XYZ file of C-alpha atoms in Angstrom:
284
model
C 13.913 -30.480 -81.668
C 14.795 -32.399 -78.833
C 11.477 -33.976 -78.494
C 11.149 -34.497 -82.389
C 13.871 -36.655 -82.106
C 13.103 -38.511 -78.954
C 16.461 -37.654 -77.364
C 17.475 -35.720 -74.201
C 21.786 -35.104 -74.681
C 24.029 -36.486 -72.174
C 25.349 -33.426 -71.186
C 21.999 -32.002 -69.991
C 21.480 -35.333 -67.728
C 24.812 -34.793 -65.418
C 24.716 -32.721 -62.529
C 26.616 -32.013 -59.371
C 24.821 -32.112 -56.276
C 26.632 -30.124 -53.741
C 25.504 -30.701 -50.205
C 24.995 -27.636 -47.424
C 23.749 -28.032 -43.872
C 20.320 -26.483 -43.205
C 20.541 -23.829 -41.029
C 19.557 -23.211 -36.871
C 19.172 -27.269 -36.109
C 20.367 -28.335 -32.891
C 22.788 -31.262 -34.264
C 23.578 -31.976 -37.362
C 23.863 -35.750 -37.142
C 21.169 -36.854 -39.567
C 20.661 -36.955 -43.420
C 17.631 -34.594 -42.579
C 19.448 -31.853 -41.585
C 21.085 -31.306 -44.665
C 20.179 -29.800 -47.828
C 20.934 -31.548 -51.592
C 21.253 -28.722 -53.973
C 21.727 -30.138 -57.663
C 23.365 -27.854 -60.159
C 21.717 -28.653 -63.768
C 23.470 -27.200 -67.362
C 21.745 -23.707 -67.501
C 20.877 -24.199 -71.669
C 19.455 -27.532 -70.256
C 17.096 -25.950 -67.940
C 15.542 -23.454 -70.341
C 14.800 -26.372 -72.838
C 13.122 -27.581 -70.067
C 11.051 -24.697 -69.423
C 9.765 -24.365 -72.836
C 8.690 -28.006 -72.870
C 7.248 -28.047 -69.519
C 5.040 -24.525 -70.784
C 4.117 -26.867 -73.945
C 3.055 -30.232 -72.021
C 1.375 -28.401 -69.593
C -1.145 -26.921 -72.200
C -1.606 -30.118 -73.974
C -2.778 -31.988 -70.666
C -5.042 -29.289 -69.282
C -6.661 -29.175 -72.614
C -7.157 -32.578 -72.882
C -8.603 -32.790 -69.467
C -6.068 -34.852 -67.802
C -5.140 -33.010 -64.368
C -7.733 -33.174 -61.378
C -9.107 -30.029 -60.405
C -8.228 -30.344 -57.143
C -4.768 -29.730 -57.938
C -3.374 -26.636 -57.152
C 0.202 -26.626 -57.100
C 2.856 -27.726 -60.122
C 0.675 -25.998 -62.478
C 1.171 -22.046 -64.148
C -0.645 -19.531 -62.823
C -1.625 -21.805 -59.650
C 0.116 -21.151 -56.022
C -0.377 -21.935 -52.560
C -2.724 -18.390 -52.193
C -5.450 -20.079 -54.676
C -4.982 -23.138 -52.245
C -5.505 -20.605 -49.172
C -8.620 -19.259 -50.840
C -10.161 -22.079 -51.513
C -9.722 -24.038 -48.265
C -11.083 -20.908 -46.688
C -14.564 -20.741 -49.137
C -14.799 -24.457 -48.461
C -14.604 -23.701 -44.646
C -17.109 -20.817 -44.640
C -19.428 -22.542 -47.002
C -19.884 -25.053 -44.709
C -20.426 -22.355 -41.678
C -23.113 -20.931 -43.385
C -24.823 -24.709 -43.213
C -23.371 -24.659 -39.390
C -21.027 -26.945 -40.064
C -17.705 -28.059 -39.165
C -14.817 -28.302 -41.568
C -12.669 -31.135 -40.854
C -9.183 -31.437 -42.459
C -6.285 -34.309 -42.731
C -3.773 -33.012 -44.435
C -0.878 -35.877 -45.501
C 2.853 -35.591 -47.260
C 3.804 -38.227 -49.336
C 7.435 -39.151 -48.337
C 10.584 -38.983 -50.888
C 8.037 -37.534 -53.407
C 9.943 -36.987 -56.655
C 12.087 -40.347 -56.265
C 9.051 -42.328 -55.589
C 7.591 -41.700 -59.128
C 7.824 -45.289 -61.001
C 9.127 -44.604 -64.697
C 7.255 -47.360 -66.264
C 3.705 -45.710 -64.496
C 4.990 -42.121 -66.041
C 5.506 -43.341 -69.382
C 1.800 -45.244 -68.982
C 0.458 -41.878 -67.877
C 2.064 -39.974 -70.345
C 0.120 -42.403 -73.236
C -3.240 -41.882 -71.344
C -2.805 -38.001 -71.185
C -3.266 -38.246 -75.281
C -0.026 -36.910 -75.788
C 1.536 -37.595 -79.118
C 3.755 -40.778 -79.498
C 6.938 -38.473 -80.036
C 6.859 -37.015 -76.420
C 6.434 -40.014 -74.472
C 9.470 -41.255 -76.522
C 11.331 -38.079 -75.312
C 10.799 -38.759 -71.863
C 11.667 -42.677 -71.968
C 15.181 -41.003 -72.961
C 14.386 -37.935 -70.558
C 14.769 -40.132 -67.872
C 17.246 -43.023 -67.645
C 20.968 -42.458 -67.806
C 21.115 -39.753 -65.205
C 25.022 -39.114 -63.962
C 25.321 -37.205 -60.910
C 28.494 -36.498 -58.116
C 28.218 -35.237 -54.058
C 30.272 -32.320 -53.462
C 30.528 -32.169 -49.731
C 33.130 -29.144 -48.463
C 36.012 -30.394 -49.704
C 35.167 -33.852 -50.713
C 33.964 -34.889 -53.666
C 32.261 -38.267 -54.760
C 32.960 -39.862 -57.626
C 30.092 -39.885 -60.652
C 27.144 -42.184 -60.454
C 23.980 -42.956 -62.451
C 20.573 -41.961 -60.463
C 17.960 -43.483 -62.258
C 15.303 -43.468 -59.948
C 12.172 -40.748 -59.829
C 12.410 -37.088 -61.187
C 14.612 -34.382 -59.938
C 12.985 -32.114 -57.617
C 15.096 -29.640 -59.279
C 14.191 -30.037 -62.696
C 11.553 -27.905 -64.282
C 9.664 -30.669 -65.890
C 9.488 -32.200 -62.346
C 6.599 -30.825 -61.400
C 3.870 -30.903 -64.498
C 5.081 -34.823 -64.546
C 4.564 -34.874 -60.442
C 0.970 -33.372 -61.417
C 0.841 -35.958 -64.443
C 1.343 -38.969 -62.318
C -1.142 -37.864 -59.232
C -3.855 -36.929 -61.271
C -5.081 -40.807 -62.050
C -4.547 -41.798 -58.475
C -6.700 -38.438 -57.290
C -9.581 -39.638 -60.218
C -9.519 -42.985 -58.382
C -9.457 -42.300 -55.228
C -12.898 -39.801 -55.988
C -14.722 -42.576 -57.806
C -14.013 -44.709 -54.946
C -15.315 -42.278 -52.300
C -18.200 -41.712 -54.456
C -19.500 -45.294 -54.875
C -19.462 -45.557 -51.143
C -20.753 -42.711 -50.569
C -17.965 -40.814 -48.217
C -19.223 -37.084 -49.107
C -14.864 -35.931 -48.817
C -13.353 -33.933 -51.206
C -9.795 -33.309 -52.320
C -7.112 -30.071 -52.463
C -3.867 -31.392 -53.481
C -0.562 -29.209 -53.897
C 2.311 -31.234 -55.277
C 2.897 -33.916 -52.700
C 1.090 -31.632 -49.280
C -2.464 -32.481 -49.670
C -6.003 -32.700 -47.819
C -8.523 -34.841 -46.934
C -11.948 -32.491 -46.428
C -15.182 -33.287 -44.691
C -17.844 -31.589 -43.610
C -20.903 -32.328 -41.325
C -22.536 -31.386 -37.854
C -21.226 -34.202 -36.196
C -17.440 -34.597 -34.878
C -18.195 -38.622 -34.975
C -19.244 -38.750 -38.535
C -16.598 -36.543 -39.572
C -14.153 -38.737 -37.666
C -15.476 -41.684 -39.536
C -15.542 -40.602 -42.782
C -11.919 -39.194 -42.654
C -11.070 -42.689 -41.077
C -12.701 -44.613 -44.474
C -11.245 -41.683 -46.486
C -7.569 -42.306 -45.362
C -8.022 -46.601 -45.503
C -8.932 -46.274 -49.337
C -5.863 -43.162 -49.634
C -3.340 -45.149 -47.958
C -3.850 -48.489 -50.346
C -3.890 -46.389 -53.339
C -0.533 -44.956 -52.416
C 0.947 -47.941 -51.672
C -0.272 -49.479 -55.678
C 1.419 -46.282 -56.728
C 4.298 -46.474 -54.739
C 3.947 -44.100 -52.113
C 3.896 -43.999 -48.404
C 2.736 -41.259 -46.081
C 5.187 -39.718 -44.029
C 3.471 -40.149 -40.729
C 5.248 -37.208 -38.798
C 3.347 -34.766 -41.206
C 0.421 -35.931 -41.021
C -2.124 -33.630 -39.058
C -5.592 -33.209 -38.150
C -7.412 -30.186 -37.759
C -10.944 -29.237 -37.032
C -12.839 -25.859 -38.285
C -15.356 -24.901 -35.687
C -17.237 -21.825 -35.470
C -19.111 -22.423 -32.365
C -17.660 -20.518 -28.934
C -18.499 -23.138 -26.619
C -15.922 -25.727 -25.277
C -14.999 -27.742 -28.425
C -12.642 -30.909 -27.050
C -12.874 -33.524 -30.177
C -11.838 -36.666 -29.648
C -8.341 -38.282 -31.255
C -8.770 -39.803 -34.728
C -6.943 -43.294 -34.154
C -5.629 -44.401 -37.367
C -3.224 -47.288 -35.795
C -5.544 -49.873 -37.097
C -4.475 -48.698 -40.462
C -1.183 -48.387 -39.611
C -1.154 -44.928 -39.098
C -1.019 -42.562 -36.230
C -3.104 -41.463 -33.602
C -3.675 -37.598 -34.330
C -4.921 -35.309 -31.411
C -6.991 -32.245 -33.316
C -4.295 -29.410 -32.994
C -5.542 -25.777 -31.438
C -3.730 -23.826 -34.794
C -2.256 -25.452 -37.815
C 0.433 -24.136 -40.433
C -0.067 -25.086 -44.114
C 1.191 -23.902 -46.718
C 2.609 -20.901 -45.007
C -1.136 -19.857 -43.664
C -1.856 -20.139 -40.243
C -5.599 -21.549 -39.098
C -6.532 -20.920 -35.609
């Protein structure tokens, strides 16, 4: 009904966001160290669910959503990401290769994603005119307050992004990566950087493979260049203190790779680390 008529009720688009300190951190003196949970209307959410069940049939049969995305979508989680970094990593053992992997974050995620881009990418996903008029409602006119112990802000419009706590968040987080994911492969392609893609919601990797730690080096370097620009059109920016570099090596000699200097792109310098944590598996 709701997207029939185009129109998302007031009522569902206030919330209270009630603030709670994250636990076991050594001060507490930073917006970081605390946790925003919103409370949505509970009739709200389930609407939600149902439509985000709906929209994410219509784009995956319409051939919309990159296949290297693996999170935001049903019956996808980070153990299909798992399993497929670690085929990609034995595949390329069997050729006596190494497997080399930068995996980036994409800071303030869900209140990054541009409305106007949404709406564009809803359009191009061929979804009928009727839902993208849903979400132009969906979306503006937001009312939200702070509860913080015993304080309580007053109420405030946050039109900006998508809730992280909505369920629609993520299939319209998928939605709005998928062009930049097509781009960014059609632009490795034509210049010929053999690196391929494994995205889950905003934690994703950069993968290479070859016999040579140089080359690799290199073609992550040219990989990340074309990444970071593309982010910034979108409006993104990495969050540099997550960004990490790890190497896959199955030889047993001494294996000391060299840095991969990224400050002439304005990134970081990352040193290869000896065991890396992603998505809850641990590569050593």
């Amino acid at each position: 009904m709701c997207i029939n008529l185009g129109h998302w009720p007031n009522h569902f688009k206030h919330s209270s966001t009630v603030i709670i300190p994250k636990p076991n951190k050594l001060a507490y003196d930073s917006p970081k160290s605390f946790r925003p949970i919103v409370l949505l209307n509970t009739i709200g959410k389930l609407i939600e669910k149902a439509t985000t069940k709906h929209l994410q049939f219509q784009v995956i049969k319409n051939n919309f959503i990159h296949p290297s995305q693996l999170g935001s979508l049903k019956f996808k989680s980070t153990t299909d990401a798992g399993i497929t970094l670690t085929h990609i990593i034995q595949s390329g053992w069997i050729k006596n290769k190494i497997t080399s992997t930068l995996a980036f974050d994409i800071a303030q995620f869900f209140p990054s994603l541009n409305h106007h881009m949404l709406i564009l990418f809803l359009t191009k996903a061929g979804l009928d005119p009727k839902v993208t008029s849903f979400f132009e409602d969906f979306l503006v006119k937001r009312k939200t307050n702070y509860t913080w112990n015993e304080f309580s802000s007053p109420t405030f419009e946050v039109n900006v992004g998508v809730g992280q706590v909505s369920a629609l968040s993520l299939i319209l987080s998928a939605l709005y990566l998928s062009p930049l994911l097509y781009i960014l492969e059609k632009h490795l392609k034509t210049i010929n950087i053999p690196v391929s893609l494994l995205s889950f919601v905003d934690d994703s990797l950069l993968i290479s493979q070859n016999k040579s730690i140089n080359i690799l080096n290199s073609q992550l370097f040219c990989s990340y260049n074309i990444l970071s620009s593309l982010l910034d059109k979108f409006g993104f920016n990495i969050e540099y203190s997550k960004t990490e570099l790890f190497h896959f090596n199955r030889s047993h000699r001494t294996f000391n790779p060299p840095p991969l200097n990224l400050l002439p792109l304005e990134g970081p310098v990352l040193y290869p680390k000896n065991s890396w944590k992603y998505l809850g598996f641990i590569f050593d």
